[in-house]
CSV table of C-alpha atoms in Angstrom, one decimal:
chain,number,residue,atom,x,y,z
A,1,UNK,CA,16.0,-14.5,27.3
A,2,UNK,CA,14.5,-10.9,27.2
A,3,UNK,CA,18.0,-9.5,26.4
A,4,UNK,CA,18.5,-11.4,23.4
A,5,UNK,CA,15.0,-10.1,22.1
A,6,UNK,CA,16.4,-6.8,22.9
A,7,UNK,CA,19.5,-7.3,20.7
A,8,UNK,CA,18.0,-8.8,17.8
A,9,UNK,CA,15.5,-5.9,18.2
A,10,UNK,CA,17.7,-3.6,18.1
A,11,UNK,CA,19.9,-4.8,15.4
A,12,UNK,CA,17.2,-5.8,12.9
A,13,UNK,CA,15.8,-2.2,13.1
A,14,UNK,CA,19.5,-0.3,12.2
A,15,UNK,CA,19.8,-2.8,9.5
A,16,UNK,CA,16.1,-2.4,8.5
A,17,UNK,CA,16.4,1.6,8.6
A,18,UNK,CA,20.0,1.3,6.7
A,19,UNK,CA,18.5,-0.8,4.0
A,20,UNK,CA,15.7,1.5,3.7
A,21,UNK,CA,18.1,4.5,3.1
A,22,UNK,CA,20.4,2.9,0.6
A,23,UNK,CA,18.6,0.2,-1.3
A,24,UNK,CA,17.2,1.2,-4.7
A,25,UNK,CA,15.4,-2.1,-4.7
A,26,UNK,CA,12.8,-1.0,-1.8
A,27,UNK,CA,12.3,2.6,-3.0
A,28,UNK,CA,8.4,3.0,-3.8
A,29,UNK,CA,8.1,2.1,-7.7
A,30,UNK,CA,4.6,2.3,-9.4
A,31,UNK,CA,2.4,-0.2,-10.9
A,32,UNK,CA,1.9,1.6,-14.2
A,33,UNK,CA,1.0,4.7,-15.5
A,34,UNK,CA,-1.9,5.9,-12.7
A,35,UNK,CA,-3.1,9.7,-13.8
A,36,UNK,CA,-5.0,9.7,-10.4
A,37,UNK,CA,-1.6,9.4,-8.7
A,38,UNK,CA,-1.1,12.9,-9.9
A,39,UNK,CA,-3.5,13.8,-6.8
A,40,UNK,CA,-2.2,13.9,-2.8
A,41,UNK,CA,0.6,11.7,-2.1
A,42,UNK,CA,-0.3,9.3,-4.5
A,43,UNK,CA,-1.4,6.3,-4.9
A,44,UNK,CA,-1.9,4.0,-1.6
A,45,UNK,CA,-0.7,0.6,-1.7
A,46,UNK,CA,-2.9,-2.2,-0.2
A,47,UNK,CA,-1.8,-2.4,3.3
A,48,UNK,CA,-2.3,-6.7,3.6
A,49,UNK,CA,-0.1,-9.2,2.2
A,50,UNK,CA,-0.4,-11.6,-0.8
A,51,UNK,CA,-3.1,-13.7,1.4
A,52,UNK,CA,-5.5,-10.8,2.1
A,53,UNK,CA,-5.4,-9.7,-1.4
A,54,UNK,CA,-6.7,-12.8,-2.5
A,55,UNK,CA,-10.1,-12.3,-0.2
A,56,UNK,CA,-11.0,-8.9,-1.0
A,57,UNK,CA,-8.3,-7.5,1.6
A,58,UNK,CA,-10.3,-8.8,4.3
A,59,UNK,CA,-7.4,-8.9,7.2
A,60,UNK,CA,-8.6,-6.4,10.4
A,61,UNK,CA,-10.5,-9.0,12.2
A,62,UNK,CA,-8.7,-12.6,11.1
A,63,UNK,CA,-5.4,-13.7,11.3
A,64,UNK,CA,-3.7,-17.4,10.8
A,65,UNK,CA,-1.0,-18.9,12.5
A,66,UNK,CA,0.6,-19.4,9.2
A,67,UNK,CA,0.4,-16.2,7.8
A,68,UNK,CA,1.6,-12.6,9.2
A,69,UNK,CA,-1.2,-10.0,9.4
A,70,UNK,CA,0.1,-6.7,8.6
A,71,UNK,CA,-3.3,-4.6,8.6
A,72,UNK,CA,-4.1,-5.3,12.6
A,73,UNK,CA,-1.0,-5.4,14.7
A,74,UNK,CA,-3.0,-6.6,17.2
A,75,UNK,CA,-3.2,-9.7,15.9
A,76,UNK,CA,0.1,-10.5,15.8
A,77,UNK,CA,-0.1,-12.0,19.4
A,78,UNK,CA,-2.6,-14.5,17.5
A,79,UNK,CA,0.6,-16.4,16.1
A,80,UNK,CA,2.4,-19.4,17.5
A,81,UNK,CA,5.7,-20.1,18.8
A,82,UNK,CA,7.2,-20.0,15.6
A,83,UNK,CA,8.8,-16.9,13.6
A,84,UNK,CA,7.9,-16.0,10.2
A,85,UNK,CA,9.5,-14.6,7.5
A,86,UNK,CA,7.5,-13.1,4.2
A,87,UNK,CA,8.4,-11.8,1.2
A,88,UNK,CA,5.8,-10.3,-1.7
A,89,UNK,CA,6.0,-9.3,-5.3
A,90,UNK,CA,3.1,-7.5,-7.3
A,91,UNK,CA,2.5,-6.6,-10.8
A,92,UNK,CA,-0.2,-5.0,-12.7
A,93,UNK,CA,-1.4,-5.2,-16.0
A,94,UNK,CA,-3.6,-2.0,-16.9
A,95,UNK,CA,-5.9,-0.4,-20.1
A,96,UNK,CA,-6.9,3.3,-19.5
A,97,UNK,CA,-9.7,4.9,-21.7
A,98,UNK,CA,-10.9,8.2,-22.1
A,99,UNK,CA,-13.0,10.3,-23.8
A,100,UNK,CA,-11.3,13.2,-26.1
A,101,UNK,CA,-12.8,15.1,-28.9
A,102,UNK,CA,-15.8,13.1,-29.5
A,103,UNK,CA,-13.2,9.6,-29.9
A,104,UNK,CA,-12.2,7.2,-27.1
A,105,UNK,CA,-8.7,7.5,-26.5
A,106,UNK,CA,-6.8,4.2,-25.3
A,107,UNK,CA,-3.6,3.2,-23.5
A,108,UNK,CA,-2.0,-0.1,-22.5
A,109,UNK,CA,0.6,-0.5,-19.1
A,110,UNK,CA,2.4,-2.8,-17.2
A,111,UNK,CA,4.4,-2.0,-13.7
A,112,UNK,CA,5.8,-4.2,-11.3
A,113,UNK,CA,7.3,-4.0,-7.9
A,114,UNK,CA,8.6,-5.4,-4.8
A,115,UNK,CA,5.5,-5.5,-2.3
A,116,UNK,CA,6.8,-6.3,0.9
A,117,UNK,CA,9.5,-8.1,3.3
A,118,UNK,CA,8.4,-8.8,6.5
A,119,UNK,CA,9.4,-10.8,9.6
A,120,UNK,CA,7.4,-11.9,12.7
A,121,UNK,CA,8.6,-13.5,16.0
A,122,UNK,CA,7.6,-14.2,19.6
A,123,UNK,CA,8.8,-12.4,22.4
A,124,UNK,CA,7.1,-14.8,25.0
A,125,UNK,CA,3.6,-16.7,24.9
A,126,UNK,CA,1.6,-13.5,24.9
A,127,UNK,CA,3.5,-10.7,23.1
A,128,UNK,CA,4.7,-10.8,19.6
A,129,UNK,CA,6.9,-8.5,17.5
A,130,UNK,CA,7.6,-7.6,13.9
A,131,UNK,CA,9.5,-5.7,11.5
A,132,UNK,CA,8.5,-5.0,7.6
A,133,UNK,CA,9.5,-2.9,4.9
A,134,UNK,CA,7.0,-1.7,2.2
A,135,UNK,CA,6.3,0.9,-0.3
A,136,UNK,CA,3.3,2.7,1.0
A,137,UNK,CA,2.1,5.2,-2.3
A,138,UNK,CA,3.5,5.7,-5.7
A,139,UNK,CA,3.2,8.2,-8.3
A,140,UNK,CA,3.6,7.4,-11.7
A,141,UNK,CA,1.8,9.7,-14.6
A,142,UNK,CA,2.9,11.3,-17.8
A,143,UNK,CA,-0.1,13.2,-19.3
A,144,UNK,CA,0.0,16.0,-22.3
A,145,UNK,CA,-2.9,18.3,-23.4
A,146,UNK,CA,-3.3,20.7,-26.5
A,147,UNK,CA,-5.4,23.5,-26.2
A,148,UNK,CA,-5.8,26.5,-28.2
A,149,UNK,CA,-4.7,30.0,-27.4
A,150,UNK,CA,-7.5,32.9,-27.2
A,151,UNK,CA,-7.0,35.3,-29.2
A,152,UNK,CA,-4.4,33.6,-31.4
A,153,UNK,CA,-3.8,31.1,-34.5
A,154,UNK,CA,-1.9,29.0,-32.2
A,155,UNK,CA,-2.0,26.0,-30.1
A,156,UNK,CA,-0.4,25.4,-26.8
A,157,UNK,CA,1.0,21.9,-25.2
A,158,UNK,CA,0.7,21.6,-21.6
A,159,UNK,CA,2.8,18.2,-20.3
A,160,UNK,CA,2.6,16.9,-16.6
A,161,UNK,CA,4.7,14.2,-15.3
A,162,UNK,CA,5.5,12.9,-12.0
A,163,UNK,CA,7.8,10.2,-10.2
A,164,UNK,CA,8.5,8.7,-6.7
A,165,UNK,CA,6.5,7.6,-3.9
A,166,UNK,CA,6.8,7.0,-0.2
A,167,UNK,CA,8.0,3.8,1.8
A,168,UNK,CA,7.5,2.5,5.5
A,169,UNK,CA,9.8,0.5,7.7
A,170,UNK,CA,7.5,-0.2,10.2
A,171,UNK,CA,8.0,-1.9,13.8
A,172,UNK,CA,4.9,-3.4,15.4
A,173,UNK,CA,3.5,-5.5,18.4
A,174,UNK,CA,0.4,-7.4,19.5
A,175,UNK,CA,0.1,-8.7,23.2
A,176,UNK,CA,-3.1,-10.9,24.2
A,177,UNK,CA,-4.1,-9.2,27.4
A,178,UNK,CA,-6.5,-11.8,28.1
A,179,UNK,CA,-7.6,-15.2,26.9
A,180,UNK,CA,-9.2,-14.0,23.8
A,181,UNK,CA,-8.6,-10.1,23.9
A,182,UNK,CA,-5.7,-8.5,22.1
A,183,UNK,CA,-4.2,-5.3,21.5
A,184,UNK,CA,-1.1,-3.8,19.5
A,185,UNK,CA,0.3,-0.8,17.8
A,186,UNK,CA,2.8,0.3,15.0
A,187,UNK,CA,5.2,2.7,14.3
A,188,UNK,CA,6.5,3.3,11.1
A,189,UNK,CA,9.4,5.6,9.5
A,190,UNK,CA,7.6,7.2,6.4
A,191,UNK,CA,10.1,8.2,3.9
A,192,UNK,CA,10.6,8.8,0.1
A,193,UNK,CA,10.3,11.9,-2.0
A,194,UNK,CA,8.0,13.1,-5.0
A,195,UNK,CA,8.6,14.9,-8.2
A,196,UNK,CA,6.0,16.6,-10.0
A,197,UNK,CA,6.9,18.4,-13.3
A,198,UNK,CA,4.7,20.5,-16.0
A,199,UNK,CA,6.1,21.9,-19.2
A,200,UNK,CA,3.9,24.5,-21.6
A,201,UNK,CA,5.0,25.8,-25.0
A,202,UNK,CA,3.3,27.6,-27.8
A,203,UNK,CA,3.1,25.4,-31.1
A,204,UNK,CA,5.1,27.6,-33.7
A,205,UNK,CA,8.2,26.1,-34.8
A,206,UNK,CA,9.1,22.0,-33.9
A,207,UNK,CA,12.4,22.3,-35.5
A,208,UNK,CA,15.2,21.8,-32.8
A,209,UNK,CA,18.5,21.9,-35.2
A,210,UNK,CA,18.3,25.4,-36.5
A,211,UNK,CA,16.0,28.7,-36.8
A,212,UNK,CA,14.5,30.3,-34.2
A,213,UNK,CA,12.8,27.3,-31.4
A,214,UNK,CA,9.8,27.1,-29.7
A,215,UNK,CA,10.2,28.3,-25.8
A,216,UNK,CA,9.5,25.6,-23.5
A,217,UNK,CA,9.0,27.1,-19.7
A,218,UNK,CA,9.4,24.5,-17.1
A,219,UNK,CA,8.2,24.2,-13.5
A,220,UNK,CA,10.0,21.2,-11.2
A,221,UNK,CA,8.1,20.3,-7.5
A,222,UNK,CA,10.1,18.3,-5.7
A,223,UNK,CA,8.9,17.2,-1.6
A,224,UNK,CA,11.0,15.1,0.3
A,225,UNK,CA,9.3,13.4,3.4
A,226,UNK,CA,10.5,11.4,6.6
A,227,UNK,CA,8.6,11.0,9.9
A,228,UNK,CA,6.9,8.6,12.3
A,229,UNK,CA,3.3,7.5,11.9
A,230,UNK,CA,1.1,5.5,14.4
A,231,UNK,CA,-1.3,3.0,14.0
A,232,UNK,CA,-3.3,1.4,17.4
A,233,UNK,CA,-5.4,-1.7,16.9
A,234,UNK,CA,-7.6,-3.7,18.9
A,235,UNK,CA,-9.5,-7.6,18.4
A,236,UNK,CA,-11.6,-9.7,20.4
A,237,UNK,CA,-12.3,-13.5,19.6
A,238,UNK,CA,-15.1,-15.1,21.7
A,239,UNK,CA,-15.8,-18.9,21.0
A,240,UNK,CA,-19.4,-19.4,19.7
A,241,UNK,CA,-19.0,-23.3,20.4
A,242,UNK,CA,-16.2,-25.6,20.2
A,243,UNK,CA,-15.8,-25.5,16.6
A,244,UNK,CA,-17.0,-21.7,15.9
A,245,UNK,CA,-15.0,-18.7,16.8
A,246,UNK,CA,-16.6,-15.2,16.1
A,247,UNK,CA,-13.6,-12.5,15.3
A,248,UNK,CA,-13.9,-8.6,15.7
A,249,UNK,CA,-11.1,-5.8,14.9
A,250,UNK,CA,-10.5,-2.5,14.6
A,251,UNK,CA,-7.7,-0.1,13.5
A,252,UNK,CA,-7.1,3.6,14.0
A,253,UNK,CA,-4.5,5.5,12.3
A,254,UNK,CA,-4.3,9.0,13.8
A,255,UNK,CA,-4.0,12.5,11.8
A,256,UNK,CA,-0.3,13.3,11.3
A,257,UNK,CA,1.8,15.9,10.3
A,258,UNK,CA,4.4,14.8,8.6
A,259,UNK,CA,8.0,16.7,8.3
A,260,UNK,CA,8.8,17.4,4.8
A,261,UNK,CA,10.9,19.8,2.4
A,262,UNK,CA,10.2,21.0,-0.9
A,263,UNK,CA,11.9,22.3,-4.1
A,264,UNK,CA,10.5,24.6,-6.0
A,265,UNK,CA,11.8,25.6,-9.6
A,266,UNK,CA,10.8,27.7,-12.7
A,267,UNK,CA,13.1,27.9,-15.8
A,268,UNK,CA,12.8,28.9,-19.7
A,269,UNK,CA,14.8,26.9,-22.2
A,270,UNK,CA,14.4,26.3,-26.0
A,271,UNK,CA,13.0,23.2,-27.8
A,272,UNK,CA,16.6,21.8,-28.1
A,273,UNK,CA,17.3,22.3,-24.4
A,274,UNK,CA,19.3,25.6,-24.6
A,275,UNK,CA,19.0,27.5,-21.3
A,276,UNK,CA,16.8,30.6,-22.0
A,277,UNK,CA,17.0,32.1,-18.5
A,278,UNK,CA,18.7,31.3,-15.4
A,279,UNK,CA,16.6,29.1,-13.0
A,280,UNK,CA,14.0,30.9,-10.7
A,281,UNK,CA,14.1,29.4,-7.6
A,282,UNK,CA,10.9,29.8,-5.7
A,283,UNK,CA,11.5,27.4,-2.7
A,284,UNK,CA,15.0,25.4,-1.9
A,285,UNK,CA,14.4,22.9,0.7
A,286,UNK,CA,11.9,24.8,2.4
A,287,UNK,CA,10.7,22.9,5.6
A,288,UNK,CA,7.1,22.0,6.2
A,289,UNK,CA,4.4,19.9,7.3
A,290,UNK,CA,2.1,17.8,5.1
A,291,UNK,CA,-1.0,16.5,7.0
A,292,UNK,CA,-1.9,12.6,6.8
A,293,UNK,CA,-5.7,12.2,7.6
A,294,UNK,CA,-7.4,9.9,9.8
A,295,UNK,CA,-8.1,6.4,9.1
A,296,UNK,CA,-10.3,3.8,10.8
A,297,UNK,CA,-11.4,0.4,10.3
A,298,UNK,CA,-13.6,-2.3,11.6
A,299,UNK,CA,-14.0,-5.7,10.7
A,300,UNK,CA,-15.9,-8.9,11.5
A,301,UNK,CA,-15.4,-12.3,10.1
A,302,UNK,CA,-16.8,-16.0,11.4
A,303,UNK,CA,-14.2,-19.0,11.5
A,304,UNK,CA,-14.3,-22.6,11.7
A,305,UNK,CA,-11.1,-24.3,13.3
A,306,UNK,CA,-8.9,-23.0,10.5
A,307,UNK,CA,-11.1,-24.6,7.7
A,308,UNK,CA,-13.5,-22.0,6.9
A,309,UNK,CA,-13.7,-18.3,7.4
A,310,UNK,CA,-15.9,-15.5,6.3
A,311,UNK,CA,-16.1,-11.7,7.1
A,312,UNK,CA,-16.7,-8.3,6.3
A,313,UNK,CA,-14.2,-5.2,6.7
A,314,UNK,CA,-15.4,-1.5,6.5
A,315,UNK,CA,-12.7,1.6,6.4
A,316,UNK,CA,-13.2,5.2,6.4
A,317,UNK,CA,-10.5,7.9,5.3
A,318,UNK,CA,-10.8,11.4,5.8
A,319,UNK,CA,-8.5,12.8,2.9
A,320,UNK,CA,-10.9,15.9,2.6
A,321,UNK,CA,-8.6,16.8,5.7
A,322,UNK,CA,-5.2,15.9,3.6
A,323,UNK,CA,-3.3,19.2,3.4
A,324,UNK,CA,0.1,19.8,1.3
A,325,UNK,CA,3.5,20.6,2.2
A,326,UNK,CA,2.8,24.1,2.0
A,327,UNK,CA,-0.6,23.2,4.5
A,328,UNK,CA,-2.9,24.1,1.0
A,329,UNK,CA,-5.9,21.6,0.6
A,330,UNK,CA,-5.3,18.9,-1.7
A,331,UNK,CA,-8.6,18.9,-3.5
A,332,UNK,CA,-9.6,15.4,-2.2
A,333,UNK,CA,-12.7,14.2,-0.6
A,334,UNK,CA,-13.2,11.6,2.2
A,335,UNK,CA,-13.0,7.9,1.1
A,336,UNK,CA,-14.4,4.5,2.1
A,337,UNK,CA,-14.1,1.0,1.4
A,338,UNK,CA,-15.9,-2.0,2.1
A,339,UNK,CA,-14.4,-5.8,1.6
A,340,UNK,CA,-15.7,-8.8,2.0
A,341,UNK,CA,-14.0,-12.2,1.4
A,342,UNK,CA,-14.0,-16.4,2.3
A,343,UNK,CA,-11.4,-18.5,2.7
A,344,UNK,CA,-11.6,-22.7,2.7
A,345,UNK,CA,-9.0,-24.9,3.8
A,346,UNK,CA,-10.5,-28.4,3.3
A,347,UNK,CA,-9.0,-30.3,6.1
A,348,UNK,CA,-6.2,-28.6,8.1
A,349,UNK,CA,-5.7,-31.9,10.3
A,350,UNK,CA,-5.0,-33.7,7.5
A,351,UNK,CA,-1.9,-35.2,6.0
A,352,UNK,CA,-2.9,-35.8,2.7
A,353,UNK,CA,-1.7,-32.6,0.7
A,354,UNK,CA,-4.6,-31.7,-1.5
A,355,UNK,CA,-7.0,-31.3,1.8
A,356,UNK,CA,-4.4,-28.6,3.3
A,357,UNK,CA,-4.5,-26.3,0.0
A,358,UNK,CA,-6.1,-23.0,0.8
A,359,UNK,CA,-8.7,-21.5,-1.4
A,360,UNK,CA,-9.6,-17.8,-1.0
A,361,UNK,CA,-12.2,-15.4,-2.9
A,362,UNK,CA,-13.0,-12.1,-2.0
A,363,UNK,CA,-14.9,-8.5,-3.6
A,364,UNK,CA,-13.9,-4.6,-2.6
A,365,UNK,CA,-16.0,-1.6,-3.4
A,366,UNK,CA,-13.8,1.8,-2.7
A,367,UNK,CA,-14.9,5.4,-3.0
A,368,UNK,CA,-11.7,6.7,-3.8
A,369,UNK,CA,-10.7,10.6,-2.5
A,370,UNK,CA,-10.6,11.6,-6.0
A,371,UNK,CA,-13.0,14.2,-7.8
A,372,UNK,CA,-13.6,14.4,-11.7
A,373,UNK,CA,-16.1,17.1,-12.7
A,374,UNK,CA,-17.4,16.8,-9.0
A,375,UNK,CA,-17.8,12.9,-9.3
A,376,UNK,CA,-16.2,11.0,-6.9
A,377,UNK,CA,-14.5,8.2,-8.3
A,378,UNK,CA,-15.4,4.8,-7.6
A,379,UNK,CA,-13.1,1.3,-7.5
A,380,UNK,CA,-14.8,-2.2,-8.0
A,381,UNK,CA,-13.0,-5.5,-8.3
A,382,UNK,CA,-13.2,-9.0,-7.4
A,383,UNK,CA,-10.1,-11.6,-6.4
A,384,UNK,CA,-9.4,-15.1,-5.9
A,385,UNK,CA,-6.1,-17.0,-4.2
A,386,UNK,CA,-4.7,-20.0,-3.5
A,387,UNK,CA,-1.7,-21.0,-1.1
A,388,UNK,CA,0.0,-24.2,-1.6
A,389,UNK,CA,2.2,-26.1,1.4
A,390,UNK,CA,5.5,-26.3,1.2
A,391,UNK,CA,8.4,-27.9,3.4
A,392,UNK,CA,8.9,-31.4,5.4
A,393,UNK,CA,6.0,-30.4,8.0
A,394,UNK,CA,4.3,-28.3,5.3
A,395,UNK,CA,4.0,-25.2,7.2
A,396,UNK,CA,5.7,-22.9,4.6
A,397,UNK,CA,3.4,-21.6,1.9
A,398,UNK,CA,3.3,-20.2,-1.7
A,399,UNK,CA,0.8,-18.0,-2.4
A,400,UNK,CA,-1.0,-16.7,-5.6
A,401,UNK,CA,-3.3,-13.9,-5.6
A,402,UNK,CA,-5.3,-12.3,-8.7
A,403,UNK,CA,-7.0,-9.1,-8.5
A,404,UNK,CA,-9.4,-7.7,-11.6
A,405,UNK,CA,-11.5,-4.3,-11.1
A,406,UNK,CA,-12.2,-1.2,-12.3
A,407,UNK,CA,-11.7,2.5,-11.7
A,408,UNK,CA,-13.8,5.5,-13.1
A,409,UNK,CA,-16.1,5.4,-16.3
A,410,UNK,CA,-16.4,6.9,-19.4
A,411,UNK,CA,-18.3,9.7,-18.6
A,412,UNK,CA,-17.1,13.3,-19.4
A,413,UNK,CA,-13.4,13.6,-18.7
A,414,UNK,CA,-13.2,10.9,-16.5
A,415,UNK,CA,-10.3,8.0,-17.2
A,416,UNK,CA,-11.3,4.6,-17.1
A,417,UNK,CA,-9.0,2.4,-15.6
A,418,UNK,CA,-9.6,-1.7,-16.5
A,419,UNK,CA,-6.8,-3.9,-14.2
A,420,UNK,CA,-5.7,-6.9,-13.5
A,421,UNK,CA,-3.6,-7.2,-10.5
A,422,UNK,CA,-1.0,-10.2,-9.9
A,423,UNK,CA,0.5,-11.3,-6.6
A,424,UNK,CA,3.2,-14.0,-5.5
A,425,UNK,CA,4.0,-14.2,-1.8
A,426,UNK,CA,6.3,-16.6,0.1
A,427,UNK,CA,5.4,-17.1,3.7
A,428,UNK,CA,8.9,-19.5,6.0
A,429,UNK,CA,8.0,-20.4,9.2
A,430,UNK,CA,10.6,-21.7,11.4
A,431,UNK,CA,10.9,-22.6,15.2
A,432,UNK,CA,13.7,-20.0,16.7
A,433,UNK,CA,15.2,-20.5,20.2
A,434,UNK,CA,14.4,-23.8,20.9
A,435,UNK,CA,16.2,-25.4,24.1
A,436,UNK,CA,18.5,-28.4,22.9
A,437,UNK,CA,17.2,-31.5,24.9
A,438,UNK,CA,20.6,-33.6,25.8
A,439,UNK,CA,19.7,-37.6,26.3
């Protein structure tokens, strides 16, 4: 049997990496225009699945036999003999507001993406493994500024755009050490690229068809990332009584130097696109390493026989230690997150369909690593979710979660983002490797 699992692991790992390298579907795409994604390696996606999103992102200490836990690898060992395959889809509607020149400028935007593909299966009664593919960060922004040029009667136009992001192909293991103690580890191949471009020109002649055209000075910076990152996890589930269980969990992402290459190009063109001077390549696929900071998360939850759960997660991220590919500070601050959530299934042992529907609610506070005029940006959101059982034995589920929140406020040059994030997830369970019984 162990040989079978080894072959499955090798085959799926090789297939997963091949898909990650070639398929445009899984490449990191954004959830709409986000000016804050210009900083660091972009906006981070939520590490949990659609189920976790519905209760504030709660998932460091709690797990379910019907869903895959992607936040704490140790809790993979809580799974039963069933193999689970999960797919998540995400979309986001957002409005952006900013005070400019005494008036409020507004913009609406929408984006969507594949959230994750994941597969988990048991190696034996104590050991479970999982493979997953998901976006890790995204960069998606486009802004323009106009400023007078000192000592002249002219105005300058400055445009900034960014696209891309990073993805993760992960292999995780969770092992039950004793009756209530679990440990786990995840190795993830991080890959992707981020392109940032900036253009500037003096506004003199907007005519692109005749006459002397304005000169546009452009800079293109492209960084490619590919390396292995790690995560460690642990969980403890002591029984408080026949019905109640206390869940404790923790994860640790060590600080990691990620291999990368960077290209930096300057060029002058006319407004119509004609090349005025040859490209000045400052760096061409120059090798370097970006520093991803240490992250730690802790969780505690109280559970009642798969019918009720309530808990709190706290996370700390040392983004002040982030360094770019050229080993420069990223001008980021340390971050913190607090999540609380609740899950209710009316009667898990019932045969009535409505008793098996699971309802969730949650709240999350994030102190983001972004600073504007010395003020650190906060993100506050609330969420609701529901899971509907499907299939002959009602062990499969379709889950819908909705998150509404706000980051930033209309103070100074801060950008206020108000968003509604929607996610749809499918969790399919099956029993693999059953011995056939012959009468």
